[in-house]
Structure formats: structure tokens, C-alpha cells
Coordinates of C-alpha atoms and ligand atoms in Angstrom, one line a residue:
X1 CA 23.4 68.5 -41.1
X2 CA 21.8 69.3 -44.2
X3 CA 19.0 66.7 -45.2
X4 CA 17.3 67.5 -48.3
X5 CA 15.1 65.5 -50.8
X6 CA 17.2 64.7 -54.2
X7 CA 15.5 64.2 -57.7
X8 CA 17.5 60.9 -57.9
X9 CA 17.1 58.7 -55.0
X10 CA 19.8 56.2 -54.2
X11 CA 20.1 52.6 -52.7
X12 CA 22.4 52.3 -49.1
X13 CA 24.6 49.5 -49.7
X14 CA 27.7 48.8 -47.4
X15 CA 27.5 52.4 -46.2
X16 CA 27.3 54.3 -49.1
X17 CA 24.8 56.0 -51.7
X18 CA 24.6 53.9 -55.0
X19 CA 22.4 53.8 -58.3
X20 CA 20.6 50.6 -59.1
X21 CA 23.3 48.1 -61.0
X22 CA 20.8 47.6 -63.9
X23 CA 20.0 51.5 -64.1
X24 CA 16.5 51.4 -64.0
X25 CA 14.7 54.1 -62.2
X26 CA 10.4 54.4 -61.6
X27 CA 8.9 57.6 -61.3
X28 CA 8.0 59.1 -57.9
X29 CA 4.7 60.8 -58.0
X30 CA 3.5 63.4 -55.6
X31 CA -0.3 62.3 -55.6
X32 CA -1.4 65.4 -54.4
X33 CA 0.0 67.0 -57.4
X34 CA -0.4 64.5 -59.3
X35 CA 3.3 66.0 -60.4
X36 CA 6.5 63.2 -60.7
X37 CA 9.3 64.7 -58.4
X38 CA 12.1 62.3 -57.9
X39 CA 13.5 59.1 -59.8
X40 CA 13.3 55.6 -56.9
X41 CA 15.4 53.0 -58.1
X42 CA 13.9 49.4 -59.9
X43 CA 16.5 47.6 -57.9
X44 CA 16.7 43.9 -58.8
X45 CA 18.7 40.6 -57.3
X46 CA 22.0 42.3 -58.9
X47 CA 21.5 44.7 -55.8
X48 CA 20.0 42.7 -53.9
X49 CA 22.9 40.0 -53.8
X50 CA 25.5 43.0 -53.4
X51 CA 23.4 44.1 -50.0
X52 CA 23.9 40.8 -48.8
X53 CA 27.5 40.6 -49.5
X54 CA 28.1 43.5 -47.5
X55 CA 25.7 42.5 -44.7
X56 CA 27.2 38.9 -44.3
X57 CA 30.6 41.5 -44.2
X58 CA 29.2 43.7 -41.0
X59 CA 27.4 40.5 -39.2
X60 CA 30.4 39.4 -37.4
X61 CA 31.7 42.3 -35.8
X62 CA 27.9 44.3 -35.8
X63 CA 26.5 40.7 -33.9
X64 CA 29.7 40.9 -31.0
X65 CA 28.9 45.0 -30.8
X66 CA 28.4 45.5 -27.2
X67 CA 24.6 46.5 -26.9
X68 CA 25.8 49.7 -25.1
X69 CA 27.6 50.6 -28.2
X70 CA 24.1 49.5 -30.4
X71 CA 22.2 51.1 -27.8
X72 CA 23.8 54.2 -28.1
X73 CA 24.1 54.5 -32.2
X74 CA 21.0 53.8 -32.9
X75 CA 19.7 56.7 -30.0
X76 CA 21.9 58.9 -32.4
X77 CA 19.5 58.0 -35.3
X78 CA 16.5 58.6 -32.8
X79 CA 18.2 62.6 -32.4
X80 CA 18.9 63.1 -35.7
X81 CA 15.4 61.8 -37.3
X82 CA 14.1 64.3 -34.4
X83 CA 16.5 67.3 -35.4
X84 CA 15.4 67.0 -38.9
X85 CA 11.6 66.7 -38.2
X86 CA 10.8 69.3 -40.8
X87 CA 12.4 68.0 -44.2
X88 CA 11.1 64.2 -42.9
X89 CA 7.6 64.9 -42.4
X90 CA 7.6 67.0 -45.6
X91 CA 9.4 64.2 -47.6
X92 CA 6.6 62.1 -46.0
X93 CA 3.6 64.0 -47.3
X94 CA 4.4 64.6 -50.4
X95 CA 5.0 61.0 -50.9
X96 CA 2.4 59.8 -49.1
X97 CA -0.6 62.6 -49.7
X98 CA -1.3 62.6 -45.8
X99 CA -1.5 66.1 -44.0
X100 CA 1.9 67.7 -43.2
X101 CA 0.2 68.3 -39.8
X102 CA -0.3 64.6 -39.8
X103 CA 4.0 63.8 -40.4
X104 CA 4.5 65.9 -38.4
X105 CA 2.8 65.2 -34.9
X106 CA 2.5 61.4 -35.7
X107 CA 4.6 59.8 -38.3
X108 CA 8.0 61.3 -37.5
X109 CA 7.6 61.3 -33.7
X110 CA 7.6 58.1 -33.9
X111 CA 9.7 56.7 -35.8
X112 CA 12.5 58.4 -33.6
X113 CA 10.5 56.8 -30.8
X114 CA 11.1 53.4 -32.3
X115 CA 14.8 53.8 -32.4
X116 CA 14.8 54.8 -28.4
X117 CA 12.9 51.8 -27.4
X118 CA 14.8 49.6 -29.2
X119 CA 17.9 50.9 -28.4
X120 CA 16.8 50.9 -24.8
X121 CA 14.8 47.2 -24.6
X122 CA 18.0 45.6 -25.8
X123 CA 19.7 47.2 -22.4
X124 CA 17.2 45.1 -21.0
X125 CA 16.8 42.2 -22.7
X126 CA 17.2 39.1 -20.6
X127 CA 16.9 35.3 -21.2
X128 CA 15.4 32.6 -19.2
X129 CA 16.9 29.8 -16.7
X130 CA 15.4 26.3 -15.9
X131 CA 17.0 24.5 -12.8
X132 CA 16.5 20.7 -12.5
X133 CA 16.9 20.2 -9.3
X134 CA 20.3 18.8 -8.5
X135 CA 20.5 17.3 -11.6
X136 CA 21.1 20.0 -13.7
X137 CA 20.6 23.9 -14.8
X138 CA 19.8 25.3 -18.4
X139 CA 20.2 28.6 -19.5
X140 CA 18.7 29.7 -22.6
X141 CA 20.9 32.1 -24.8
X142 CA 19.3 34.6 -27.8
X143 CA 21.6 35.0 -30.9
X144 CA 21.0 37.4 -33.3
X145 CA 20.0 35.9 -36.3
X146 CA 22.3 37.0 -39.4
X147 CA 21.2 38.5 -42.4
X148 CA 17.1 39.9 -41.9
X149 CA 14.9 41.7 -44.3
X150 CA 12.1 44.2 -43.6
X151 CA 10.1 45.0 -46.1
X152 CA 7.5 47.5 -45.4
X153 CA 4.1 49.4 -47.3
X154 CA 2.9 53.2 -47.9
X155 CA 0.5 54.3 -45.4
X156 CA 2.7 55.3 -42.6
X157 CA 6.6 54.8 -44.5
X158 CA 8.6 56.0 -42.1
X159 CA 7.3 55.1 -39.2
X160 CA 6.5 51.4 -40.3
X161 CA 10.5 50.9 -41.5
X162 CA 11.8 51.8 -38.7
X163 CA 9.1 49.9 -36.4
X164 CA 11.0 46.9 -38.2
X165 CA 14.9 48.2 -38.5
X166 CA 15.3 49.0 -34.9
X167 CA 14.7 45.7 -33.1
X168 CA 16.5 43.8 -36.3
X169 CA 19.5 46.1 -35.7
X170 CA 19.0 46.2 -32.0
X171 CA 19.2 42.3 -31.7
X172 CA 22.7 42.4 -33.4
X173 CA 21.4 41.5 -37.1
X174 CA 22.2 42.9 -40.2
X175 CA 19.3 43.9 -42.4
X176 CA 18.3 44.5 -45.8
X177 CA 15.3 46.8 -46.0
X178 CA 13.0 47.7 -48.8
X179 CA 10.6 50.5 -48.3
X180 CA 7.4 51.0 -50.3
X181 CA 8.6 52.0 -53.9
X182 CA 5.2 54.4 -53.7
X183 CA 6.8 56.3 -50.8
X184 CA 10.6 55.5 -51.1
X185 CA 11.7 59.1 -50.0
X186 CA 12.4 59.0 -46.0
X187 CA 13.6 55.8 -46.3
X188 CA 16.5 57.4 -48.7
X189 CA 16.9 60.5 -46.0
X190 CA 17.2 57.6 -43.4
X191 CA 20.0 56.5 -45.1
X192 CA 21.6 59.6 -44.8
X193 CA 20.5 60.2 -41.5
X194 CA 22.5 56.3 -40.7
X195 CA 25.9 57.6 -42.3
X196 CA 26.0 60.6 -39.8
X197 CA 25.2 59.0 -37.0
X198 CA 27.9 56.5 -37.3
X199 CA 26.5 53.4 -38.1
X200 CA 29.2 50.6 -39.3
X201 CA 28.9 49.9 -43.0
X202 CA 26.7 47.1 -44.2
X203 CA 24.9 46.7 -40.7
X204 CA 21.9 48.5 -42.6
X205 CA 21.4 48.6 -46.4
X206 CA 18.2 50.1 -48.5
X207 CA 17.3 48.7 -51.3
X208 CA 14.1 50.8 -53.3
X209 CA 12.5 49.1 -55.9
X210 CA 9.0 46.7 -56.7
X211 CA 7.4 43.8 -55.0
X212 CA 7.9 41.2 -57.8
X213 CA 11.8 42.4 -58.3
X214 CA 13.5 43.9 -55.4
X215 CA 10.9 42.2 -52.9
X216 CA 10.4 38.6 -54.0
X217 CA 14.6 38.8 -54.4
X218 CA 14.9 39.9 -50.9
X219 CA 12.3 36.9 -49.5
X220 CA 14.3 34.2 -52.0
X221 CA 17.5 34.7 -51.3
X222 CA 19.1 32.2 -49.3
X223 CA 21.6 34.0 -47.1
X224 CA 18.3 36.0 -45.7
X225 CA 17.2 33.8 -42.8
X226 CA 14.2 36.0 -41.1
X227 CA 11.5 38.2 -43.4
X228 CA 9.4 41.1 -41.4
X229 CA 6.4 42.1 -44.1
X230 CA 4.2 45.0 -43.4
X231 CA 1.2 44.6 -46.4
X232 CA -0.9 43.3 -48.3
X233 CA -2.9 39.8 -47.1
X234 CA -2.0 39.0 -51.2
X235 CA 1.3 39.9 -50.8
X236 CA 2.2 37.9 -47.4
X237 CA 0.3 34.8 -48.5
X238 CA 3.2 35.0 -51.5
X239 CA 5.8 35.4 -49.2
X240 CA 4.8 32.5 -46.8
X241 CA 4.6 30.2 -50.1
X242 CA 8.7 31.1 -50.9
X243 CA 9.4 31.4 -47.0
X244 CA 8.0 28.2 -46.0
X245 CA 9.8 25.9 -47.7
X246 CA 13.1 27.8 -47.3
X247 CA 12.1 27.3 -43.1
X248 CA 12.9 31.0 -42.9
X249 CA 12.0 32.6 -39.6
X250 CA 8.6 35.0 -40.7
X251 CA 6.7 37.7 -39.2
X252 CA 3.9 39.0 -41.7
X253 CA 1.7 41.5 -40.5
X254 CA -1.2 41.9 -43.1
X255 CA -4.7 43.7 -43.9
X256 CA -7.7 44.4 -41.7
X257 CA -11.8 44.7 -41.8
X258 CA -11.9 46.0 -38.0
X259 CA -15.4 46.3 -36.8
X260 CA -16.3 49.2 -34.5
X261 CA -18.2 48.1 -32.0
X262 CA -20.6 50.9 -30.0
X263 CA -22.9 50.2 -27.7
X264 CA -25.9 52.6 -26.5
X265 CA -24.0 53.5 -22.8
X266 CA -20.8 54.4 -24.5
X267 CA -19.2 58.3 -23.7
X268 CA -21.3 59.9 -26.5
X269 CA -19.2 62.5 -27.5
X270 CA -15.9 60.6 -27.2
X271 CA -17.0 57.7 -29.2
X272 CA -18.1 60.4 -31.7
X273 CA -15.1 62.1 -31.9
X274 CA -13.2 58.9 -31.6
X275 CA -14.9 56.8 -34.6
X276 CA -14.7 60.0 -36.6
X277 CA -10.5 59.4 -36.4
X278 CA -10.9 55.6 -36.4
X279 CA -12.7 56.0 -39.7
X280 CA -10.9 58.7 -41.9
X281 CA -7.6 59.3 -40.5
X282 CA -4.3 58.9 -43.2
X283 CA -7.6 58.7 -45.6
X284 CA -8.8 55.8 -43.7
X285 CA -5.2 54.2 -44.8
X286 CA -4.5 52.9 -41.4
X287 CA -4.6 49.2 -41.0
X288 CA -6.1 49.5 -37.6
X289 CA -9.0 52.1 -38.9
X290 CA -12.3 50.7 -38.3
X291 CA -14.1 49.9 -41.0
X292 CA -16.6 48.0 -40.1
X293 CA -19.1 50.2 -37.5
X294 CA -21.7 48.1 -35.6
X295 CA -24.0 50.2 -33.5
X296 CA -26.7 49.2 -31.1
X297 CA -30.3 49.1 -32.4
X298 CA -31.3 51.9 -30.2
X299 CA -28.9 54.8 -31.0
X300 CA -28.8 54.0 -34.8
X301 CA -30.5 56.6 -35.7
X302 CA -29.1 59.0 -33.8
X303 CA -25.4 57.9 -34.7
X304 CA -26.3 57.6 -37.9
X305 CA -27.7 61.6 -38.1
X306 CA -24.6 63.2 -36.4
X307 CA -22.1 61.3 -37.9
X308 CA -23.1 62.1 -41.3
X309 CA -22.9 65.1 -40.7
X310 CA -19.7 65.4 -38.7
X311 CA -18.3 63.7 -41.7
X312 CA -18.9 65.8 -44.1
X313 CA -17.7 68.6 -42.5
X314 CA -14.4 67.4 -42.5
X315 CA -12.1 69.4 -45.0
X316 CA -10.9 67.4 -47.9
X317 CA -8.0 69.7 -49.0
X318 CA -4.4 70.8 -49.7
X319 CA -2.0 68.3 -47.4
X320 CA 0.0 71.2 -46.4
X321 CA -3.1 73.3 -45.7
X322 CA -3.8 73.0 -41.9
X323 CA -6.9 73.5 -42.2
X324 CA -7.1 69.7 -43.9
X325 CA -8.0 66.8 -42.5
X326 CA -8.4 64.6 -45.3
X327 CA -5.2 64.9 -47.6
X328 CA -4.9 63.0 -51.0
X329 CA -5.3 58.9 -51.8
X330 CA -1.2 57.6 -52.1
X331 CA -0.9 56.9 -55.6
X332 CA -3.9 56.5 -58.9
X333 CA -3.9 52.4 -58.6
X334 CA -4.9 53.0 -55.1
X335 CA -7.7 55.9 -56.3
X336 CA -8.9 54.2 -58.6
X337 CA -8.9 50.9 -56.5
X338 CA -11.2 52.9 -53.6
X339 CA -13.3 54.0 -56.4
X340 CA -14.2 50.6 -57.6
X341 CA -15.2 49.4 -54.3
X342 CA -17.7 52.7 -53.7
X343 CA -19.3 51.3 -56.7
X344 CA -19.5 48.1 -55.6
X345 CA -21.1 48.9 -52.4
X346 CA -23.7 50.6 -55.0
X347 CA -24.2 47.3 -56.9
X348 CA -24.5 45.4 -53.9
X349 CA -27.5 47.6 -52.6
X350 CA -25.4 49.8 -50.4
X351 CA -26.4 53.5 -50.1
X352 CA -24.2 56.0 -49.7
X353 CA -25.0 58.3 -46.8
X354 CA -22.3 60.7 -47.2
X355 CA -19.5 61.2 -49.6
X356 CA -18.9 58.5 -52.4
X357 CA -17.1 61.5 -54.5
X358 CA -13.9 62.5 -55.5
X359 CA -13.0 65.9 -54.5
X360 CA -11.5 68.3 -57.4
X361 CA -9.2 70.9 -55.8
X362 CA -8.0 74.0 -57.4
X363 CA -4.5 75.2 -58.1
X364 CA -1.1 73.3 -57.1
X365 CA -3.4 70.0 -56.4
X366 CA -5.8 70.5 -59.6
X367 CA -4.5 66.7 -60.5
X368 CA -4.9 65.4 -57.1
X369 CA -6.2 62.1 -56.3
X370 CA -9.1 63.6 -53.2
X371 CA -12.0 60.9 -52.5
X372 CA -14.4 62.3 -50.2
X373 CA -15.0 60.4 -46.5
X374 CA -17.4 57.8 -47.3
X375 CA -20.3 56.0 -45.5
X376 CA -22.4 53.0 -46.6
X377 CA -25.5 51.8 -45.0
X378 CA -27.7 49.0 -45.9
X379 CA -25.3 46.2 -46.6
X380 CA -25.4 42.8 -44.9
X381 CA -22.2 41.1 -43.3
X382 CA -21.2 38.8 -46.0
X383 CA -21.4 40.9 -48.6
X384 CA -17.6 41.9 -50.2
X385 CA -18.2 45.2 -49.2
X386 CA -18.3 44.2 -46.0
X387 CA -15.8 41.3 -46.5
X388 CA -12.8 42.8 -48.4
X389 CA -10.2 45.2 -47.4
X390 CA -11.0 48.8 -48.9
X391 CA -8.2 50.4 -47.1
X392 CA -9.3 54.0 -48.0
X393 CA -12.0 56.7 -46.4
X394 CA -14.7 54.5 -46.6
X395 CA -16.5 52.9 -44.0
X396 CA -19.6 50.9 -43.5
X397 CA -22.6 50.9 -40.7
X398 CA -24.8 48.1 -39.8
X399 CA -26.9 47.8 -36.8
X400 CA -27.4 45.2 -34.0
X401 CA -30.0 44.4 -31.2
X402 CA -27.9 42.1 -29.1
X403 CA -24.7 41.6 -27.5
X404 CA -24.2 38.6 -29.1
X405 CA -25.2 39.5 -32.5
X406 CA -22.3 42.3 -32.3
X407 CA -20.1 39.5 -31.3
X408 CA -21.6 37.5 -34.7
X409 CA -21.2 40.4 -36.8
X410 CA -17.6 41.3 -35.7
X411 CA -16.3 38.0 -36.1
X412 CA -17.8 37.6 -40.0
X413 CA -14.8 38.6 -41.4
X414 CA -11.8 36.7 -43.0
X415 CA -9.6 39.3 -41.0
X416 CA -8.7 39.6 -37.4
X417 CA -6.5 42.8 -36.8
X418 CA -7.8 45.0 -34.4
X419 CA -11.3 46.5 -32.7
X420 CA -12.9 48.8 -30.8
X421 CA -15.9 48.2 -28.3
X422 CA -17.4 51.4 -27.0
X423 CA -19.3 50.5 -23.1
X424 CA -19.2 52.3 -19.8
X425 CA -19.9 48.5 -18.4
X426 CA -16.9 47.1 -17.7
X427 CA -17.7 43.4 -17.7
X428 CA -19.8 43.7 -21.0
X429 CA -16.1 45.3 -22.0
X430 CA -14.3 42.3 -20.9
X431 CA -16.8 39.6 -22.1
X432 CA -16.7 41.4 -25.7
X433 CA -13.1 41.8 -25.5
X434 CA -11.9 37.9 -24.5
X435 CA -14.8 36.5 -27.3
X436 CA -13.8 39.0 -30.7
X437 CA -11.4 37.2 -32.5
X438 CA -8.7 40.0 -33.0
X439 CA -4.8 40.6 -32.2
X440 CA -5.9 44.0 -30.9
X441 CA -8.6 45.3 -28.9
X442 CA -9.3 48.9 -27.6
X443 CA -12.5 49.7 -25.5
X444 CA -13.2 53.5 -25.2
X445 CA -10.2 54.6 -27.4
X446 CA -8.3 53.9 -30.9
X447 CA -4.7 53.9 -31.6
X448 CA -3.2 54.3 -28.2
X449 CA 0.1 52.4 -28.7
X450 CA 2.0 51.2 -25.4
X451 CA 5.0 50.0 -27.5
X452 CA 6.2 47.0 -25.4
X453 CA 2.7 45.3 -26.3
X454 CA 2.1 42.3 -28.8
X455 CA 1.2 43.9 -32.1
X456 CA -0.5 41.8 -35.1
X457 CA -3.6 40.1 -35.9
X458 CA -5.3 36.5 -36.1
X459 CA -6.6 34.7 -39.4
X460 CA -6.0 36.9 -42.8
X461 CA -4.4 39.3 -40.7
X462 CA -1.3 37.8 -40.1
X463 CA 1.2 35.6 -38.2
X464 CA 3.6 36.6 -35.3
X465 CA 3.8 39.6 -32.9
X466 CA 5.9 42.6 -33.4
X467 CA 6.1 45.0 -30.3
X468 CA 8.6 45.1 -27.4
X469 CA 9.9 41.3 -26.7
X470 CA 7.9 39.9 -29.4
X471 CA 10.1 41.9 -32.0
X472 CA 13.5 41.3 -30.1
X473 CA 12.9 37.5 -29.7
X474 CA 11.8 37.2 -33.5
X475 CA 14.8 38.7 -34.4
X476 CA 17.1 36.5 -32.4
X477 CA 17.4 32.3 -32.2
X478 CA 17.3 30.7 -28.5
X479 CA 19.5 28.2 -27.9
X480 CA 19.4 26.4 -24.8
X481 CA 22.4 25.6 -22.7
X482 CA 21.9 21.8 -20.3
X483 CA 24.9 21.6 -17.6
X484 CA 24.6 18.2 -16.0
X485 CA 25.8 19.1 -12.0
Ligands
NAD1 P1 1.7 45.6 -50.6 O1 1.6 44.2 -50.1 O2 1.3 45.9 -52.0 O3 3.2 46.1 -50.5 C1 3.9 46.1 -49.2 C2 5.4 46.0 -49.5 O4 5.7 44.7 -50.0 C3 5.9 47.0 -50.5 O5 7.2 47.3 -50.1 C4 6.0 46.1 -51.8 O6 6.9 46.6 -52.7 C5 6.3 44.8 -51.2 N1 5.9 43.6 -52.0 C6 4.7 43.5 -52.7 N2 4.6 42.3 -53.2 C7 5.7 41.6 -52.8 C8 6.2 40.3 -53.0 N3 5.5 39.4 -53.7 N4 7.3 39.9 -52.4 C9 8.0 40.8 -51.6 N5 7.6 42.0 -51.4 C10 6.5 42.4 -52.0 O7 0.9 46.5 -49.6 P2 0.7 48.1 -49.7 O8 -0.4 48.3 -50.7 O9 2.0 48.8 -49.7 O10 0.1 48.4 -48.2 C11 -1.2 48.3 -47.9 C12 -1.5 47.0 -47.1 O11 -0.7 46.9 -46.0 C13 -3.0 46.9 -46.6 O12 -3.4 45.6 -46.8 C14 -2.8 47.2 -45.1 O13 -3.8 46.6 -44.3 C15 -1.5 46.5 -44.8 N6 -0.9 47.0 -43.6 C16 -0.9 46.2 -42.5 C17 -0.4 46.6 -41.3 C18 -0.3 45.8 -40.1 O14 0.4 46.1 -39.1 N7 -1.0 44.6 -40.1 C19 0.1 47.9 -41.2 C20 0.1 48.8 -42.4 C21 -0.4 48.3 -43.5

């Protein structure tokens, strides 16, 4: 199969390649470059209504699939999204600015991964059974639900789409899918990758386009009965407002201000090496970096020396250079964006201990967008820098005496995504654990991902659980079955 990046990207609609109805394309820039290199579609309700049409089409016989059948397609799309590894992870940097190394050890992987465990958790997906006695039994069934859109953002494309298409698809539904229109291009190789593997027409379509067209057109539309958002808290709390009302089944995971917590009997040198990641990996363009790094009174100082340092050490550079480990920020509004908030750390009374730059690279990335890995100190908890997403390599550190002033200071925040506590005790872990209010907690690592656990975040951060059961169940209705005896 020969999978290659076009200069015109094209929706997927009823299983095959199409142009936007209206004709109106957006530029797709490479922000390492700064260079445009392909032409996304500004897809609108036109396409959006046609997409449906053909998913209503596919529901019937895609929803009475045997799961064997599903099961076994989409481990097809798992192999080819693996066999193509290559063009995918260089599709995704040069959308997305992260390290090719990066695509290519993380982003890729597993996205194929998702497929498998989907395709195998609906092999095993099973349904509950109440018995009354000798008066009666119930038996809960799980439909799939109909039509479903995903809509997804631009830190980790590929991997984030198909987090959300698999269980949709794997559940029997039909879906219409809308990438990030700043890093549309492995969503349009997916595509591709769907036709050869033998998916049915109109089971999956791909819509690229904007939030306010092709997005908002996707949450209003009436035939859609479930939305799965991946973004922006702004951008969910819009959704809810058209969802609600509609009674549409939603799943919206959202942003993050995850507080690091470290206290002074941690593993040194794996918290170091650890919070280092948590901090500036994808550019700090993870929602579950930690942004937010509380450290006990008595190894502030010495945290504070060596991680400065450490962090300017790391190489802000090419994304295809291996040497990197910084690439470039996704796209200007976001550059700029991350700029703003460095100098409102500044105004605020912040001082920048390291970084606070942007980086000008020579050659093919002269018109890059590089910021250099950040750190604040000197800001109090309520201050915005402290309170609003940055969602770039930026982080701040603040300083506690007390268990339960880490607890105080982790918990002033709007958001409740993840966090990471750093102990050797294992009760102080659990205490810490069961009191910060967050969806996620790791103690003595970051981002290890068991997929079959509940994934999303309290407050600002969202509402529902993706992951294993959590995702198949939100994609499919219960209906419970009473036989008197
Ligand atoms: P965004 O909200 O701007 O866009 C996300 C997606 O929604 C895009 O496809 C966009 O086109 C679409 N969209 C935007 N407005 C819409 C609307 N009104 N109706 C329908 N669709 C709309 O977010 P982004 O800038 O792409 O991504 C960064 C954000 O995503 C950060 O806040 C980050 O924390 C969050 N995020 C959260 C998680 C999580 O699991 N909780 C994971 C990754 C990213």
C-alpha cells in the first residue's frame, strides 16, 4: 500500500475521498517551517448533512455486524496504521511540530494500540443480570447508539482520533469524526488506511474543517445522538450549552492546571528525570503535563538549582533532528498565545528562572515557531498564571511546608485532570491520593496508561470517563429486559 501525504486533503464520506461541497479549503502550515504544505477542507453542514446520510445508510447492517467481524476489521486498521508507521508519524510532525522521534515511539504506536483494544474489549463485552428471587429476572442489553461524533484537538492527532473512533465503531455505531483542522493530515491517511482494510462504506466518515462550521454542525445536528470532545474547557462548555438541551449523550474531556506534587523522600533522580518529561514533553502540549510543581519547603532549593539547569539543557531544535527534544509550538495563534501568558507571569511578579525565550533556528526552520522550556517562580496560587491553562513549555514552582498545604495548593485550581505525588511513604501516597480532587492520579510516575482504566477529569476538566468499559458503555444505550416467572 502506498500512503502518501497529498497537497489537497480530502473528506471520507460513505467510503470515498471527496472535496468540501462549498469548495473552500484553509491552509495547512507546517509550524516548524513556518511553510503551508497542503490545502484541509472548510467543510460546512452541506458535508456535514451528507456524512450523516450515509452513516444513517451503514447503521443498520454495521450495528447487526457480528463483533467478530468488527473485531477483526478494525485489527486490520491496527496492522496497517502499524505497517505504515513511517509516512504516519512524519505526516504527524510536520503537522504538529512535535519530534519525529516523538510520532514515532509514542503517537503512532498507539493509535494502532487503540484499534486492538477495542477491537478486542468488544469480544468481551458483557452486560449485567438482576434476579428477583422467584419473582422475576432482568437482563440488561447495550445497543449501539446510532449516528456518534468525535471531534478531537492538535496535540497528539492521531492518537486522540482514534482513542475515540475505535470504541464508537467497536460498539456497532456509525461515526462522524472531525480532526483538529490544525493537524488534519493522519486523519486524511486514516481514511485511506479504512478503505484498504475493508471497512463498509459510511460506518466511518471524516469531515476536516473549523470549530464554529464543521464542529458546531456536527454537535447540532439532530440525527447525531452522542458527542466525544477532546479540547478546549471554552470549547466543551459550548458544546454542553447545544448538547444539553438536544438530551444528547456527551463525553467532553477538557483542559488541565495539574499540580506536581514532590515531596522531600521522593526517588531523587527519578522524580527529576520524571518532572523534567511531565513538564516539557509535546512542548508541554499534553493535557496531563504538570504544570503546576509544588515542592517541599526543604528540597526547594535544591530542586529548584538542578532543575534549571537540566532544563536548559534540553535541545530546542529541528523536529526531525534526533538530537531534539523540544520541537516547534503547533501553529502562530498558539505561539503567540504561550507568549502572552510568559508575560503575564512577568506582570504578575513572576520571575522567570529559565527560558521565557523564543528560540530562532537556522535554515529549513528559520520561520519556526520554538519557545524555549519555561520556569516561573515567585507567583502565588490564585494568581492567573497559576489559574489558567497555558498549555505550552511553561511551568510554574511554588513551595510548601506541610502535607496539607500541598493538598490546599493542588486543589486551588478550577481544573481537576490529573496529578502526580512523588513519596517513598506509601500511606502519605494514599492519603494525598484519595483527598486531591483529580480524575487521575500517578504517585512515582507520569503518563503510564493501563488502557482499560477510567480516563477524564473533575470540575473544568470535564464530564464522563473514556477508557476500556467507560468508552464502550458511552457509546452504547442499556436497556433493561424484566421477565415476570
Ligand atoms: P479546541 O477546543 O480549540 O479544539 C478542539 C476540537 O474542537 C477541534 O477539532 C476544533 O475544531 C473543535 N471545536 C472548536 N470549537 C468548537 C465548537 N464550538 N463546536 C464544535 N467543535 C469545536 O482545543 P485545541 O486547542 O485543539 O486543543 C487544546 C485543548 O485540548 C487544551 O485545552 C487541552 O487541555 C485539551 N485537551 C484535553 C485532553 C483531555 O483528555 N482532557 C486531551 C488533549 C487536549
Amino acid at each position: 500500500m502506498n500512503l502518501t501525504a497529498p497537497a489537497t486533503i480530502a473528506n471520507y464520506i460513505g467510503g470515498s475521498l471527496q472535496a468540501p461541497i462549498g469548495g473552500k479549503y484553509m491552509d495547512n502550515i507546517n509550524p516548524a517551517t513556518g511553510k503551508v504544505y497542503s490545502q484541509t477542507p472548510d467543510s460546512d453542514m452541506k458535508d456535514v448533512e451528507e456524512a450523516v446520510g450515509a452513516a444513517k445508510a451503514a447503521f443498520p447492517t454495521w450495528s447487526t455486524t457480528p463483533a467478530e467481524e468488527r473485531f477483526s476489521i478494525l485489527n486490520k486498521i491496527a496492522q496497517l496504521i502499524d505497517d505504515n508507521l513511517n509516512v504516519l508519524a512524519m505526516a504527524e510532525t510536520n503537522d504538529n511540530g512535535k519530534p519525529l522521534w516523538l510520532s514515532k515511539m509514542v503517537d503512532i504506536p498507539r493509535a494502532s494500540s487503540n484499534f486492538r483494544f477495542f477491537a478486542t474489549g468488544i469480544m468481551h463485552f458483557s452486560t449485567e443480570s438482576h434476579n428477583m428471587e422467584n419473582k422475576a429476572i432482568n437482563y440488561t442489553i447495550r445497543q449501539p447508539i446510532g449516528v456518534v461524533g468525535c471531534i478531537s484537538p492538535w496535540n497528539l492527532p492521531l492518537y486522540l482520533f482514534t482513542w475515540k473512533i475505535a470504541p464508537a465503531l467497536a460498539a456497532g455505531n456509525c461515526v462522524i469524526a472531525k480532526p483538529s483542522e490544525v493537524t488534519p493530515m493522519t486523519a486524511y491517511l486514516l481514511s485511506i488506511i479504512c478503505m484498504k482494510a475493508g471497512l463498509p462504506a459510511g460506518v466511518l466518515n471524516i469531515l476536516h474543517g473549523g470549530g464554529p462550521n464543521c464542529g458546531s454542525a456536527i454537535v447540532s445536528h439532530p440525527d447525531i445522538k452522542a458527542i466525544s470532545f477532546t479540547g478546549s474547557t471554552r470549547a466543551g462548555r459550548d458544546i454542553a450549552s447545544i448538547a444539553a438541551p438536544m438530551f444528547k449523550k456527551v463525553s467532553l474531556e477538557l483542559g488541565g492546571k495539574n499540580p506536581n506534587i514532590i515531596f522531600a523522600d521522593c526517588d531523587w533522580d527519578k522524580m527529576m528525570r520524571t518532572t523534567l518529561q511531565s513538564s516539557f514533553s509535546n512542548q508541554g502540549q499534553i493535557c496531563l503535563c504538570g504544570s503546576r510543581i509544588l515542592v517541599e519547603e526543604s528540597i526547594y532549593e535544591k530542586f529548584k538549582a538542578e532543575f534549571v539547569t537540566r532544563a536548559k539543557k534540553l535541545t530546542v531544535g529541528d523536529p526531525l533532528d534526533d538530537t531534539s527534544r523540544q520541537g516547534a509550538i503547533v501553529s502562530k495563534l498558539h505561539f503567540d498565545k504561550v507568549l502572552g501568558c510568559i508575560a503575564l507571569a512577568k506582570e504578575e511578579g513572576g520571575t522567570v528562572l529559565a527560558g521565557g525565550n523564543v528560540v530562532k533556528l537556522t535554515g529549513r526552520c528559520e520561520d519556526g515557531l520554538f519557545i524555549e522550556p519555561t520556569i516561573i517562580e515567585g507567583l502565588g496560587p490564585n494568581c492567573r498564571t497559576n489559574m489558567e491553562e497555558i498549555f505550552g513549555p511553561v511551568v510554574t514552582i511554588q513551595s510548601f511546608k506541610t502535607e496539607d498545604e500541598a493538598l490546599q495548593l493542588a486543589n486551588t485550581s478550577d481544573y481537576g485532570l490529573s496529578a502526580t505525588i512523588w513519596t517513598q511513604d506509601v500511606s502519605r501516597a494514599n492519603r494525598v491520593a484519595g483527598k486531591v480532587h483529580s480524575g487521575i492520579i500517578w504517585v512515582n510516575c507520569w503518563l503510564l496508561r493501563d488502557l482499560r482504566t477510567p480516563f477524564g477529569g473533575f470540575k473544568n476538566s470535564g464530564v464522563g470517563r473514556e477508557g476500556g468499559w467507560d468508552a464502550l458503555r458511552f457509546f452504547t444505550e442499556p436497556k433493561n429486559v424484566c421477565i415476570e416467572l
